[in-house]
XYZ file of N, CA, C and O in Angstrom:
832
model
N 3.719 -32.624 46.144
C 3.065 -33.934 45.513
C 1.727 -34.255 46.294
O 1.608 -34.123 47.382
N 1.056 -34.991 45.477
C -0.251 -35.629 45.889
C -0.024 -37.079 45.866
O 0.199 -37.727 44.809
N -0.341 -37.892 46.757
C -0.160 -39.242 46.986
C -1.535 -39.821 47.357
O -2.555 -39.209 48.231
N -1.995 -41.044 46.778
C -3.191 -41.540 47.308
C -2.961 -43.115 47.247
O -2.207 -43.548 46.550
N -3.657 -44.018 48.240
C -3.443 -45.309 48.423
C -4.895 -45.715 48.407
O -5.708 -45.187 49.202
N -5.056 -46.975 47.724
C -6.446 -47.647 47.829
C -6.147 -49.123 48.197
O -5.561 -49.881 47.492
N -6.776 -49.621 49.314
C -6.670 -50.858 49.476
C -7.555 -51.627 48.607
O -8.751 -51.445 48.512
N -7.012 -52.897 48.500
C -7.951 -53.945 47.489
C -8.268 -55.110 48.370
O -8.890 -56.146 48.011
N -7.779 -55.300 49.778
C -8.183 -56.215 50.593
C -8.450 -55.848 51.925
O -7.841 -54.905 52.712
N -9.426 -56.361 52.575
C -9.709 -55.795 54.107
C -9.055 -56.846 54.955
O -9.321 -56.374 56.319
N -8.378 -57.681 54.684
C -7.426 -58.426 55.654
C -6.620 -57.518 56.518
O -5.901 -56.873 56.046
N -6.532 -57.744 57.970
C -5.799 -56.813 58.656
C -4.440 -56.981 58.756
O -3.694 -56.243 59.084
N -3.825 -58.174 58.048
C -2.591 -58.219 58.157
C -1.723 -57.954 56.803
O -0.732 -57.678 56.765
N -2.521 -57.977 55.721
C -1.948 -57.668 54.529
C -2.869 -57.216 53.654
O -4.259 -57.394 53.696
N -2.516 -56.075 52.697
C -3.352 -55.434 51.717
C -2.566 -54.976 50.522
O -1.533 -54.628 50.906
N -3.079 -55.138 49.422
C -2.502 -54.795 48.206
C -3.082 -53.243 48.068
O -4.237 -53.046 48.221
N -2.307 -52.326 47.397
C -2.792 -51.110 47.364
C -2.010 -50.577 46.135
O -0.866 -51.036 45.834
N -2.491 -49.603 45.503
C -1.857 -48.770 44.362
C -1.426 -47.209 44.901
O -2.251 -46.816 45.891
N -0.499 -46.952 44.473
C 0.050 -45.493 45.025
C 0.251 -44.790 43.575
O 0.997 -45.007 42.784
N -0.298 -43.767 43.688
C -0.420 -42.843 42.602
C 0.458 -41.437 42.858
O 0.044 -40.766 43.874
N 1.263 -41.014 42.015
C 2.253 -39.836 42.220
C 1.918 -38.842 41.252
O 1.928 -39.128 40.160
N 1.515 -37.562 41.911
C 1.276 -36.607 40.645
C 1.912 -35.295 41.049
O 1.782 -34.986 42.296
N 2.443 -34.583 40.180
C 3.169 -33.161 40.639
C 1.780 -31.938 40.502
O 1.195 -31.928 39.765
N 1.901 -31.642 41.573
C 0.754 -30.296 42.110
C 1.229 -29.291 41.140
O 2.240 -28.952 41.314
N 0.617 -28.592 40.596
C 0.589 -27.233 39.929
C -0.275 -26.449 40.275
O -1.756 -26.804 40.443
N -0.237 -25.031 40.129
C -1.325 -24.105 40.353
C -2.439 -24.233 39.247
O -2.130 -24.792 38.267
N -3.672 -24.116 39.533
C -4.768 -24.492 38.544
C -5.424 -22.829 38.484
O -5.683 -22.257 39.446
N -5.607 -22.332 37.074
C -6.286 -21.015 36.997
C -7.614 -21.077 37.079
O -8.316 -22.081 36.371
N -8.178 -20.285 37.896
C -9.619 -20.466 38.278
C -10.269 -19.305 37.202
O -11.422 -19.459 36.850
N -9.377 -18.154 36.995
C -10.106 -17.223 36.090
C -8.894 -16.689 35.456
O -7.730 -16.478 35.856
N -8.867 -16.500 33.964
C -10.179 -16.675 33.073
C -10.440 -17.924 32.962
O -9.699 -18.905 32.764
N -11.658 -18.190 32.903
C -12.326 -19.462 32.773
C -12.066 -19.961 31.334
O -11.893 -19.129 30.325
N -11.822 -21.056 30.963
C -11.546 -21.810 29.808
C -12.896 -21.569 28.805
O -14.172 -21.697 29.007
N -12.436 -21.125 27.626
C -13.366 -20.788 26.721
C -14.296 -19.557 26.645
O -14.974 -19.170 25.720
N -13.773 -18.808 27.571
C -14.456 -17.357 27.994
C -13.725 -16.518 26.928
O -12.529 -16.163 27.096
N -14.636 -15.662 26.242
C -14.091 -14.591 25.320
C -14.353 -13.125 25.899
O -15.548 -13.160 26.551
N -13.698 -12.134 25.958
C -13.738 -11.015 26.219
C -13.627 -9.983 24.974
O -13.241 -10.459 23.861
N -14.045 -8.665 25.329
C -13.824 -7.739 24.108
C -13.079 -6.598 24.830
O -13.390 -6.105 25.750
N -12.336 -5.973 23.843
C -11.445 -4.945 24.160
C -12.192 -3.661 24.351
O -13.107 -3.351 23.751
N -11.702 -2.848 25.194
C -10.477 -2.885 26.049
C -11.086 -3.780 27.392
O -12.279 -3.365 28.078
N -10.453 -4.973 27.390
C -10.996 -5.904 28.304
C -10.336 -5.786 29.966
O -9.104 -5.464 29.954
N -11.160 -5.683 30.880
C -10.551 -6.121 32.367
C -10.867 -7.717 32.650
O -11.769 -7.973 33.138
N -9.653 -8.346 32.780
C -9.612 -9.800 32.816
C -9.426 -10.155 34.339
O -8.501 -9.785 34.626
N -10.343 -10.635 35.078
C -10.028 -11.191 36.326
C -9.022 -12.305 36.185
O -9.061 -13.255 35.563
N -8.188 -12.373 37.165
C -6.929 -13.276 37.195
C -7.132 -14.126 38.699
O -7.096 -13.400 39.576
N -7.074 -15.350 38.520
C -7.225 -15.801 39.966
C -6.675 -17.468 39.645
O -6.798 -18.164 38.571
N -5.999 -18.010 40.920
C -5.625 -19.425 41.112
C -6.330 -20.166 42.212
O -6.659 -19.451 43.062
N -6.326 -21.515 42.056
C -7.147 -22.321 43.089
C -5.683 -23.109 43.717
O -4.573 -23.085 43.090
N -6.071 -23.939 44.547
C -5.346 -24.925 45.523
C -3.877 -24.195 45.920
O -2.805 -24.949 45.743
N -4.129 -23.061 46.237
C -2.777 -22.359 46.807
C -2.263 -22.996 48.171
O -1.076 -22.721 48.291
N -3.159 -23.742 48.963
C -2.607 -24.390 50.120
C -1.633 -25.551 49.916
O -0.793 -25.467 50.694
N -1.395 -25.863 48.651
C -0.481 -26.923 48.339
C 0.836 -26.226 48.412
O 2.021 -26.750 48.624
N 1.023 -25.019 48.009
C 2.053 -24.143 48.011
C 2.701 -23.041 49.236
O 3.576 -22.396 49.049
N 1.878 -23.192 50.046
C 1.985 -22.539 51.331
C 3.365 -22.700 51.944
O 3.824 -23.776 52.090
N 3.840 -21.504 52.410
C 3.504 -20.309 52.611
C 3.665 -19.589 51.110
O 5.005 -19.653 50.554
N 2.840 -18.895 50.563
C 2.729 -18.246 49.304
C 3.351 -16.746 49.575
O 2.818 -15.879 50.438
N 4.438 -16.410 48.645
C 4.816 -15.051 48.867
C 4.198 -14.320 47.777
O 3.705 -13.012 48.216
N 3.958 -14.470 46.738
C 3.158 -13.777 45.513
C 2.907 -14.913 44.561
O 3.319 -15.946 44.239
N 1.740 -14.160 43.595
C 1.748 -14.887 42.481
C 1.638 -13.876 41.214
O 1.147 -12.757 41.247
N 2.392 -14.238 40.064
C 2.573 -13.394 38.946
C 1.707 -13.938 37.986
O 1.900 -15.229 37.761
N 1.268 -13.220 37.012
C 0.415 -13.735 36.087
C 1.069 -13.148 34.782
O 1.442 -11.745 34.563
N 1.012 -13.967 33.584
C 1.739 -13.590 32.499
C 0.782 -13.888 31.280
O 0.113 -14.856 31.255
N 1.171 -13.168 30.287
C 0.613 -13.324 29.056
C 1.587 -13.477 27.972
O 2.190 -12.513 27.527
N 1.914 -14.770 27.681
C 3.139 -15.198 27.034
C 4.221 -14.756 27.974
O 4.534 -15.354 29.257
N 5.425 -14.007 27.588
C 6.446 -13.629 28.217
C 6.088 -12.396 29.194
O 6.973 -11.795 30.086
N 5.197 -11.610 29.113
C 5.028 -10.353 29.676
C 4.079 -10.353 31.060
O 3.078 -11.079 31.231
N 4.607 -9.930 31.990
C 3.884 -9.643 33.328
C 2.846 -8.750 33.109
O 3.076 -7.594 33.032
N 1.648 -9.327 33.309
C 0.429 -8.431 33.169
C -0.251 -8.092 34.607
O -0.800 -7.064 34.639
N 0.193 -8.881 35.822
C -0.457 -8.379 36.969
C 0.419 -9.282 38.060
O 1.013 -10.457 37.687
N 0.308 -8.936 39.252
C 1.083 -9.176 40.365
C 0.248 -9.192 41.569
O -0.467 -8.117 41.875
N 0.032 -10.290 42.591
C -0.604 -10.445 43.548
C 0.050 -10.870 44.773
O 0.846 -11.869 44.602
N 0.252 -9.998 45.833
C 1.311 -9.961 46.814
C 0.454 -10.452 48.105
O 1.279 -10.346 49.158
N -0.930 -10.377 48.231
C -1.606 -10.710 49.463
C -2.719 -11.618 49.080
O -3.260 -11.754 48.035
N -3.006 -12.512 50.209
C -4.501 -13.474 49.674
C -5.403 -12.658 49.450
O -5.686 -11.526 50.003
N -6.330 -13.204 48.592
C -6.311 -14.649 47.831
C -5.571 -14.639 46.572
O -5.875 -15.325 45.767
N -4.689 -13.477 46.499
C -3.890 -13.404 45.379
C -4.287 -13.413 43.974
O -4.019 -14.107 43.193
N -5.525 -12.529 43.892
C -6.113 -12.314 42.764
C -5.695 -10.909 42.236
O -5.244 -10.309 42.732
N -5.961 -11.015 40.898
C -5.714 -9.510 40.230
C -6.327 -9.511 39.185
O -7.347 -10.141 38.623
N -6.324 -8.213 38.260
C -7.104 -8.064 37.088
C -6.293 -7.420 36.257
O -5.299 -6.615 36.375
N -6.334 -7.847 35.118
C -5.458 -7.415 33.711
C -6.442 -6.202 33.192
O -7.325 -6.701 32.499
N -5.916 -5.093 33.175
C -6.887 -3.888 32.840
C -6.450 -3.372 31.564
O -5.435 -3.304 31.157
N -7.744 -3.004 30.840
C -7.624 -2.393 29.535
C -6.643 -3.338 28.514
O -5.867 -2.764 27.546
N -6.844 -4.496 28.326
C -6.258 -5.598 27.584
C -6.764 -5.485 26.007
O -8.092 -5.263 25.951
N -6.047 -5.366 25.314
C -6.149 -5.171 23.754
C -6.822 -6.451 23.125
O -6.435 -7.427 23.685
N -7.219 -6.341 21.938
C -7.692 -7.778 21.097
C -6.295 -8.442 20.853
O -5.202 -7.867 20.363
N -6.495 -9.832 21.080
C -5.372 -10.669 20.720
C -5.918 -12.038 21.291
O -6.853 -12.490 21.882
N -4.931 -12.926 20.985
C -4.736 -14.418 21.461
C -3.679 -14.672 22.343
O -2.862 -14.672 21.972
N -3.999 -14.853 23.785
C -2.759 -14.656 24.723
C -2.868 -16.019 25.645
O -3.748 -16.583 25.884
N -1.701 -16.585 25.549
C -1.371 -17.602 26.472
C -1.219 -17.125 27.898
O -0.154 -16.657 28.062
N -2.211 -17.438 28.806
C -2.091 -16.967 30.094
C -1.614 -18.056 31.038
O -1.750 -19.278 31.110
N -0.541 -17.582 31.827
C 0.042 -18.521 32.892
C 0.101 -17.968 34.157
O 0.433 -16.741 34.251
N -0.222 -18.536 35.346
C -0.088 -18.152 36.533
C 1.356 -18.800 37.270
O 1.537 -19.917 37.064
N 2.090 -17.947 38.125
C 3.439 -18.462 38.605
C 3.246 -18.176 39.888
O 3.311 -17.012 40.440
N 3.373 -19.173 40.664
C 3.444 -19.162 42.367
C 4.603 -18.908 42.757
O 5.380 -20.083 42.597
N 4.872 -18.274 43.485
C 6.233 -18.127 44.154
C 6.177 -18.386 45.677
O 5.396 -17.492 46.363
N 6.680 -19.125 46.151
C 6.709 -19.724 47.748
C 7.605 -18.805 48.455
O 8.568 -18.199 47.873
N 7.356 -18.721 49.780
C 8.413 -17.904 50.550
C 9.714 -18.521 50.713
O 10.725 -17.793 50.917
N 9.926 -19.854 50.364
C 11.207 -20.276 50.293
C 11.900 -20.060 48.856
O 12.979 -20.696 48.733
N 11.308 -19.510 47.875
C 11.939 -19.303 46.842
C 11.596 -20.222 45.766
O 11.648 -19.912 44.403
N 10.739 -21.398 45.990
C 10.275 -22.218 44.971
C 9.121 -21.641 44.024
O 8.515 -20.677 44.539
N 9.212 -21.972 42.703
C 8.173 -21.443 42.008
C 7.426 -22.608 41.304
O 8.055 -23.530 40.878
N 6.149 -22.293 40.958
C 5.254 -23.331 40.432
C 4.583 -22.670 39.381
O 3.883 -21.667 39.581
N 4.382 -23.394 38.145
C 3.551 -22.674 36.994
C 2.333 -23.402 36.583
O 2.516 -24.605 36.532
N 1.354 -22.573 36.255
C 0.115 -23.288 35.975
C 0.056 -23.831 34.536
O 1.114 -23.382 33.838
N -0.795 -24.551 34.075
C -0.775 -24.898 32.546
C -1.148 -23.783 31.847
O -2.020 -22.745 32.495
N -1.017 -23.630 30.724
C -1.421 -22.611 29.957
C -2.726 -22.635 29.479
O -3.309 -23.579 28.952
N -3.314 -21.378 29.463
C -4.858 -21.261 29.215
C -4.907 -20.288 28.111
O -4.355 -19.251 28.359
N -5.629 -20.435 27.010
C -5.308 -19.504 25.858
C -6.700 -18.572 26.286
O -7.915 -18.831 26.490
N -6.565 -17.311 26.057
C -7.565 -16.274 26.453
C -7.711 -15.517 25.071
O -6.836 -14.869 24.302
N -9.046 -15.427 24.724
C -9.431 -14.588 23.514
C -10.110 -13.375 23.943
O -10.908 -13.134 24.734
N -9.445 -12.161 23.149
C -9.934 -11.006 23.478
C -10.482 -10.353 22.014
O -9.547 -10.374 21.170
N -11.474 -10.113 22.018
C -12.143 -9.649 20.605
C -11.853 -8.286 20.306
O -11.876 -7.511 21.425
N -11.882 -7.710 19.194
C -11.885 -6.187 18.917
C -12.959 -5.592 19.386
O -14.178 -6.237 19.017
N -12.699 -4.301 19.379
C -13.806 -3.628 19.927
C -14.961 -3.203 19.063
O -16.496 -3.395 19.356
N -14.824 -3.590 17.624
C -15.739 -3.435 16.633
C -16.025 -4.658 15.932
O -16.329 -4.706 14.798
N -16.027 -5.662 16.790
C -16.320 -7.030 16.270
C -17.740 -7.320 15.821
O -18.163 -7.684 14.727
N -18.836 -6.466 16.464
C -20.301 -6.498 16.258
C -20.447 -5.134 15.362
O -19.793 -4.106 15.776
N -21.329 -5.193 14.428
C -22.011 -4.280 13.695
C -22.441 -3.160 14.717
O -22.216 -2.012 14.406
N -22.933 -3.406 15.722
C -23.750 -2.332 16.587
C -22.464 -1.400 17.191
O -22.638 -0.268 17.697
N -21.129 -2.015 17.316
C -20.185 -1.312 17.747
C -19.163 -0.816 16.715
O -17.789 -0.464 17.073
N -19.672 -0.573 15.635
C -18.590 -0.280 14.557
C -17.982 1.146 14.870
O -18.574 2.062 15.559
N -16.707 1.247 14.423
C -16.052 2.515 14.662
C -16.272 3.567 13.651
O -16.215 3.257 12.417
N -16.465 4.852 14.205
C -16.754 5.872 13.027
C -15.340 6.394 12.262
O -14.366 6.352 13.061
N -15.433 6.896 11.100
C -14.397 7.302 10.418
C -14.769 8.702 9.897
O -15.955 8.814 9.459
N -14.236 9.564 10.183
C -14.385 11.106 9.771
C -13.675 11.688 8.815
O -12.473 11.410 8.678
N -14.176 12.637 7.992
C -13.434 13.549 7.173
C -13.318 12.910 5.584
O -13.996 11.778 5.318
N -12.573 13.673 4.887
C -12.500 13.105 3.503
C -11.241 12.435 3.334
O -11.051 11.879 2.183
N -10.521 12.347 4.285
C -9.054 11.491 4.169
C -8.906 10.960 5.458
O -8.494 11.736 6.421
N -8.860 9.672 5.742
C -8.610 9.221 6.792
C -7.862 7.701 6.931
O -8.131 7.088 5.831
N -7.358 7.512 7.833
C -6.417 6.066 7.910
C -6.978 5.460 9.303
O -7.108 6.108 10.251
N -7.594 4.119 9.133
C -7.982 3.470 10.302
C -7.298 2.096 10.548
O -6.973 1.220 9.373
N -6.672 1.505 11.500
C -5.828 0.346 11.780
C -6.762 -0.284 12.761
O -7.381 0.210 13.501
N -6.529 -1.627 12.303
C -7.514 -2.535 13.321
C -6.819 -4.050 13.138
O -5.775 -3.954 12.698
N -7.458 -4.836 13.888
C -7.142 -6.341 14.203
C -8.459 -7.216 13.975
O -9.249 -6.797 14.601
N -8.174 -8.160 13.182
C -9.689 -9.125 13.176
C -9.231 -10.553 13.659
O -10.183 -11.431 13.142
N -7.814 -10.985 13.922
C -7.802 -12.234 14.146
C -8.476 -13.080 15.166
O -8.805 -14.130 14.809
N -8.928 -12.220 16.119
C -9.967 -12.836 17.239
C -11.498 -12.411 16.861
O -12.265 -12.751 17.631
N -11.670 -11.893 15.672
C -13.103 -11.368 15.476
C -13.856 -12.700 15.049
O -13.447 -13.726 14.715
N -15.219 -12.207 14.959
C -16.030 -13.555 14.715
C -17.036 -12.901 13.664
O -17.128 -11.674 13.295
N -18.169 -13.835 13.285
C -19.279 -13.331 12.437
C -20.531 -13.719 13.222
O -20.830 -14.618 13.884
N -21.190 -12.450 13.355
C -22.177 -12.525 14.052
C -23.586 -13.030 13.370
O -23.683 -12.834 12.363
N -24.646 -13.551 14.013
C -25.948 -13.812 13.518
C -26.633 -12.947 12.602
O -26.699 -11.547 13.034
N -26.750 -13.259 11.464
C -27.589 -12.210 10.541
C -26.551 -11.513 9.745
O -26.949 -10.534 8.846
N -25.361 -11.633 9.921
C -24.196 -10.707 8.761
C -24.322 -11.217 7.702
O -24.212 -12.573 7.260
N -24.206 -10.252 6.935
C -24.182 -10.687 5.377
C -22.803 -11.198 5.000
O -21.921 -10.776 5.614
N -22.896 -12.336 4.127
C -21.559 -12.948 3.712
C -21.062 -12.081 2.691
O -21.628 -11.563 1.717
N -19.538 -11.771 2.628
C -19.065 -11.080 1.541
C -18.798 -11.759 0.029
O -19.096 -13.146 0.245
N -18.702 -11.146 -0.770
C -18.765 -11.822 -2.138
C -17.626 -12.857 -2.452
O -17.839 -13.751 -2.880
N -16.374 -12.307 -1.599
C -15.367 -13.432 -1.829
C -15.067 -14.307 -0.621
O -15.559 -13.938 0.356
N -14.409 -15.309 -0.928
C -14.235 -16.356 0.313
C -13.529 -15.452 1.405
O -12.639 -14.840 0.959
N -13.918 -15.921 2.727
C -13.214 -14.995 3.844
C -13.547 -16.099 5.048
O -14.239 -17.155 5.095
N -12.634 -16.070 5.960
C -12.563 -16.584 7.390
C -13.762 -16.414 8.093
O -13.813 -16.895 9.133
N -14.502 -15.182 7.896
C -15.583 -14.776 8.654
C -15.153 -14.047 9.885
O -15.972 -13.713 10.749
N -13.930 -13.433 10.038
C -13.369 -12.855 11.195
C -13.610 -11.314 10.854
O -12.636 -10.584 10.284
N -14.929 -10.792 10.888
C -15.122 -9.340 10.374
C -15.014 -8.391 11.485
O -15.391 -8.522 12.700
N -14.627 -7.208 11.093
C -14.737 -6.132 11.867
C -15.513 -4.832 11.062
O -15.519 -4.872 9.891
N -16.189 -3.906 11.846
C -16.934 -2.867 11.293
C -16.576 -1.466 11.497
O -16.110 -1.056 12.615
N -16.694 -0.719 10.531
C -16.415 0.610 10.386
C -17.316 1.280 9.897
O -18.482 0.859 8.901
N -17.685 2.669 10.260
C -18.689 3.248 9.686
C -18.379 4.907 9.069
O -17.401 5.404 9.806
N -18.688 5.216 7.787
C -18.352 6.525 7.467
C -19.526 7.196 6.623
O -20.177 6.760 6.042
N -19.507 8.566 7.287
C -20.725 9.262 6.337
C -19.895 10.452 5.720
O -19.148 11.334 6.010
N -20.312 10.234 4.113
C -19.657 11.314 3.243
C -19.933 12.644 3.452
O -20.946 13.210 3.628
N -18.883 13.405 3.873
C -19.424 14.855 4.227
C -19.775 15.838 3.051
O -20.208 16.910 3.215
N -19.604 15.445 1.777
C -19.964 16.054 0.669
C -20.354 15.077 -0.476
O -19.786 13.789 -0.406
N -20.676 15.505 -1.457
C -21.127 14.494 -2.720
C -19.888 14.512 -3.617
O -19.002 15.575 -3.690
N -19.363 13.420 -4.022
C -18.398 12.950 -4.531
C -18.098 11.600 -4.795
O -18.865 10.757 -4.562
N -16.843 11.275 -5.247
C -16.563 9.861 -5.357
C -15.336 9.810 -4.226
O -14.788 10.405 -3.761
N -15.674 8.344 -3.824
C -14.814 7.693 -2.572
C -13.998 6.737 -3.122
O -14.354 5.735 -3.839
N -12.814 6.685 -2.594
C -12.008 5.443 -2.819
C -11.763 4.933 -1.399
O -10.961 5.493 -0.392
N -11.724 3.523 -1.340
C -11.593 2.844 0.079
C -10.559 1.853 -0.160
O -11.123 0.727 -1.168
N -9.777 1.695 0.480
C -8.770 0.469 0.362
C -8.272 -0.165 1.683
O -8.513 0.442 2.844
N -8.091 -1.367 1.548
C -7.597 -2.215 2.817
C -6.495 -3.020 2.532
O -6.179 -3.491 1.386
N -5.478 -2.966 3.468
C -4.188 -3.647 3.380
C -4.059 -4.524 4.522
O -4.162 -4.245 5.761
N -3.934 -5.933 4.268
C -3.334 -6.924 5.333
C -2.021 -6.674 5.608
O -1.278 -6.826 4.381
N -1.483 -7.140 6.723
C -0.003 -7.250 6.997
C 0.651 -8.719 6.636
O 1.515 -8.816 6.107
N -0.266 -9.555 6.750
C 0.101 -11.078 6.555
C -0.884 -11.799 5.616
O -0.828 -13.065 5.582
N -1.926 -10.830 5.033
C -3.097 -11.789 4.342
C -3.650 -10.857 3.376
O -3.485 -9.521 3.683
N -4.551 -11.232 2.567
C -5.376 -10.344 1.471
C -6.648 -10.330 2.202
O -7.434 -11.170 2.035
N -7.229 -9.039 2.770
C -8.402 -8.790 3.371
C -9.683 -8.806 2.370
O -9.256 -8.263 1.221
N -10.709 -9.077 2.848
C -11.853 -9.012 2.087
C -12.568 -7.631 2.298
O -12.684 -7.408 3.615
N -12.857 -6.697 1.589
C -13.512 -5.385 1.885
C -14.958 -5.548 1.420
O -15.002 -5.762 0.072
N -15.987 -5.069 2.160
C -17.286 -5.006 1.763
C -17.817 -3.766 2.051
O -17.498 -3.240 3.254
N -18.646 -3.014 1.233
C -19.128 -1.727 1.398
C -20.643 -1.776 1.405
O -21.027 -2.300 0.367
N -21.258 -1.341 2.292
C -22.710 -1.299 2.540
C -23.390 -0.012 2.760
O -22.500 0.875 3.394
N -24.516 0.321 2.629
C -25.268 1.394 3.176
C -26.353 0.956 4.013
O -26.673 -0.291 3.927
N -26.821 1.543 5.058
C -27.774 0.965 5.983
C -27.190 1.166 7.522
O -26.173 1.497 7.823
N -28.281 1.169 8.164
C -27.944 1.453 9.808
C -28.409 0.074 10.562
O -28.203 0.107 11.824
N -28.948 -1.037 9.931
C -29.200 -2.276 10.532
C -28.700 -3.441 9.891
O -28.572 -3.309 8.680
N -28.049 -4.264 10.657
C -27.289 -5.216 10.316
C -28.112 -6.176 9.281
O -27.781 -6.596 8.317
N -29.388 -6.370 9.516
C -30.268 -7.252 8.808
C -30.889 -6.554 7.481
O -31.473 -7.196 6.770
N -30.544 -5.420 7.376
C -31.184 -4.560 6.202
C -30.068 -3.712 5.571
O -30.462 -2.827 4.704
N -28.815 -4.215 5.392
C -27.796 -3.637 4.724
C -27.805 -3.803 3.339
O -28.217 -4.974 3.066
N -27.353 -2.809 2.349
C -27.425 -2.850 0.895
C -26.269 -2.888 0.676
O -25.341 -2.028 1.003
N -25.563 -3.872 -0.150
C -24.416 -3.968 -0.662
C -24.158 -3.162 -1.735
O -24.862 -2.983 -2.776
N -22.890 -2.340 -1.517
C -22.699 -1.647 -2.703
C -21.284 -2.276 -3.519
O -21.381 -2.406 -4.718
N -20.467 -3.008 -2.792
C -19.420 -3.419 -3.483
C -18.664 -4.566 -2.530
O -18.483 -4.131 -1.175
N -18.154 -5.620 -2.968
C -17.340 -6.739 -2.098
C -16.502 -7.288 -2.872
O -16.666 -7.633 -4.190
N -15.180 -7.629 -2.385
C -14.164 -8.532 -3.023
C -12.954 -8.202 -2.336
O -12.745 -7.655 -1.193
N -11.887 -8.953 -2.797
C -10.652 -8.876 -2.355
C -10.108 -7.362 -2.312
O -10.300 -6.826 -3.293
N -9.459 -7.113 -1.266
C -8.933 -5.792 -1.145
C -7.947 -5.310 -1.969
O -7.521 -4.028 -2.011
N -7.374 -6.309 -2.866
C -6.344 -5.853 -3.718
C -6.820 -5.135 -4.777
O -6.146 -4.061 -5.420
N -8.114 -4.887 -4.917
C -8.724 -3.993 -5.911
C -9.475 -2.921 -5.054
O -10.454 -3.368 -4.508
N -8.997 -1.800 -4.990
C -9.822 -0.684 -4.223
C -11.172 -0.505 -4.880
O -11.520 -0.628 -5.779
N -12.091 -0.214 -3.943
C -13.564 0.395 -4.124
C -13.703 1.730 -4.453
O -12.945 2.480 -3.852
N -14.115 1.982 -5.673
C -14.105 3.450 -6.090
C -15.801 3.744 -6.525
O -16.134 2.996 -7.304
N -16.357 4.631 -5.903
C -17.706 4.743 -6.192
C -18.335 6.108 -5.572
O -17.856 6.852 -5.128
N -19.465 6.351 -6.238
C -20.132 7.721 -5.917
C -20.792 7.773 -4.480
O -20.893 6.850 -3.801
N -20.895 8.728 -3.807
C -21.366 8.863 -2.421
C -22.696 9.687 -2.365
O -23.092 10.339 -3.080
């Protein structure tokens, strides 16, 4: 507990004061609020004000209900290695040597997909291929062309070079939404040429 008292009178015999009671909780120092990472991410984990809970036995770090790191020696910092794209509620749990446990407030961690930016697009090879991805934590970068259909702006990028001349069919399937698929030619974000764009319920079919 943290207690504070403030005197409102300098009289040596009597003084009115206020007493504030606040339950102390561990404070996440890292990851910082609002900071976003890109997969595969190595996320530093740390808490402050540990002296309030001394002697400390260990600090466990969770992403939701999953234990992602454990620190058993001062300064009780850790790293969540190779974290994938997603939106994660991060919590630190401090365990004192007497068995008492204290949890920090939840901090939301954003990890963006590796191919969120055009420069980091993922190559697809061959005449028949399947690529799986995640775009819930993706973003729209400056200069990115807008798709023809309304979208959330959470774009990810892939690149494919046709191995031969012919027609190509490209389809996209969302597990809980209808994705917008856009096909371009070009090697620079600001000079892409649109080939086709629309809701992915209609597959794109065209020459290469």
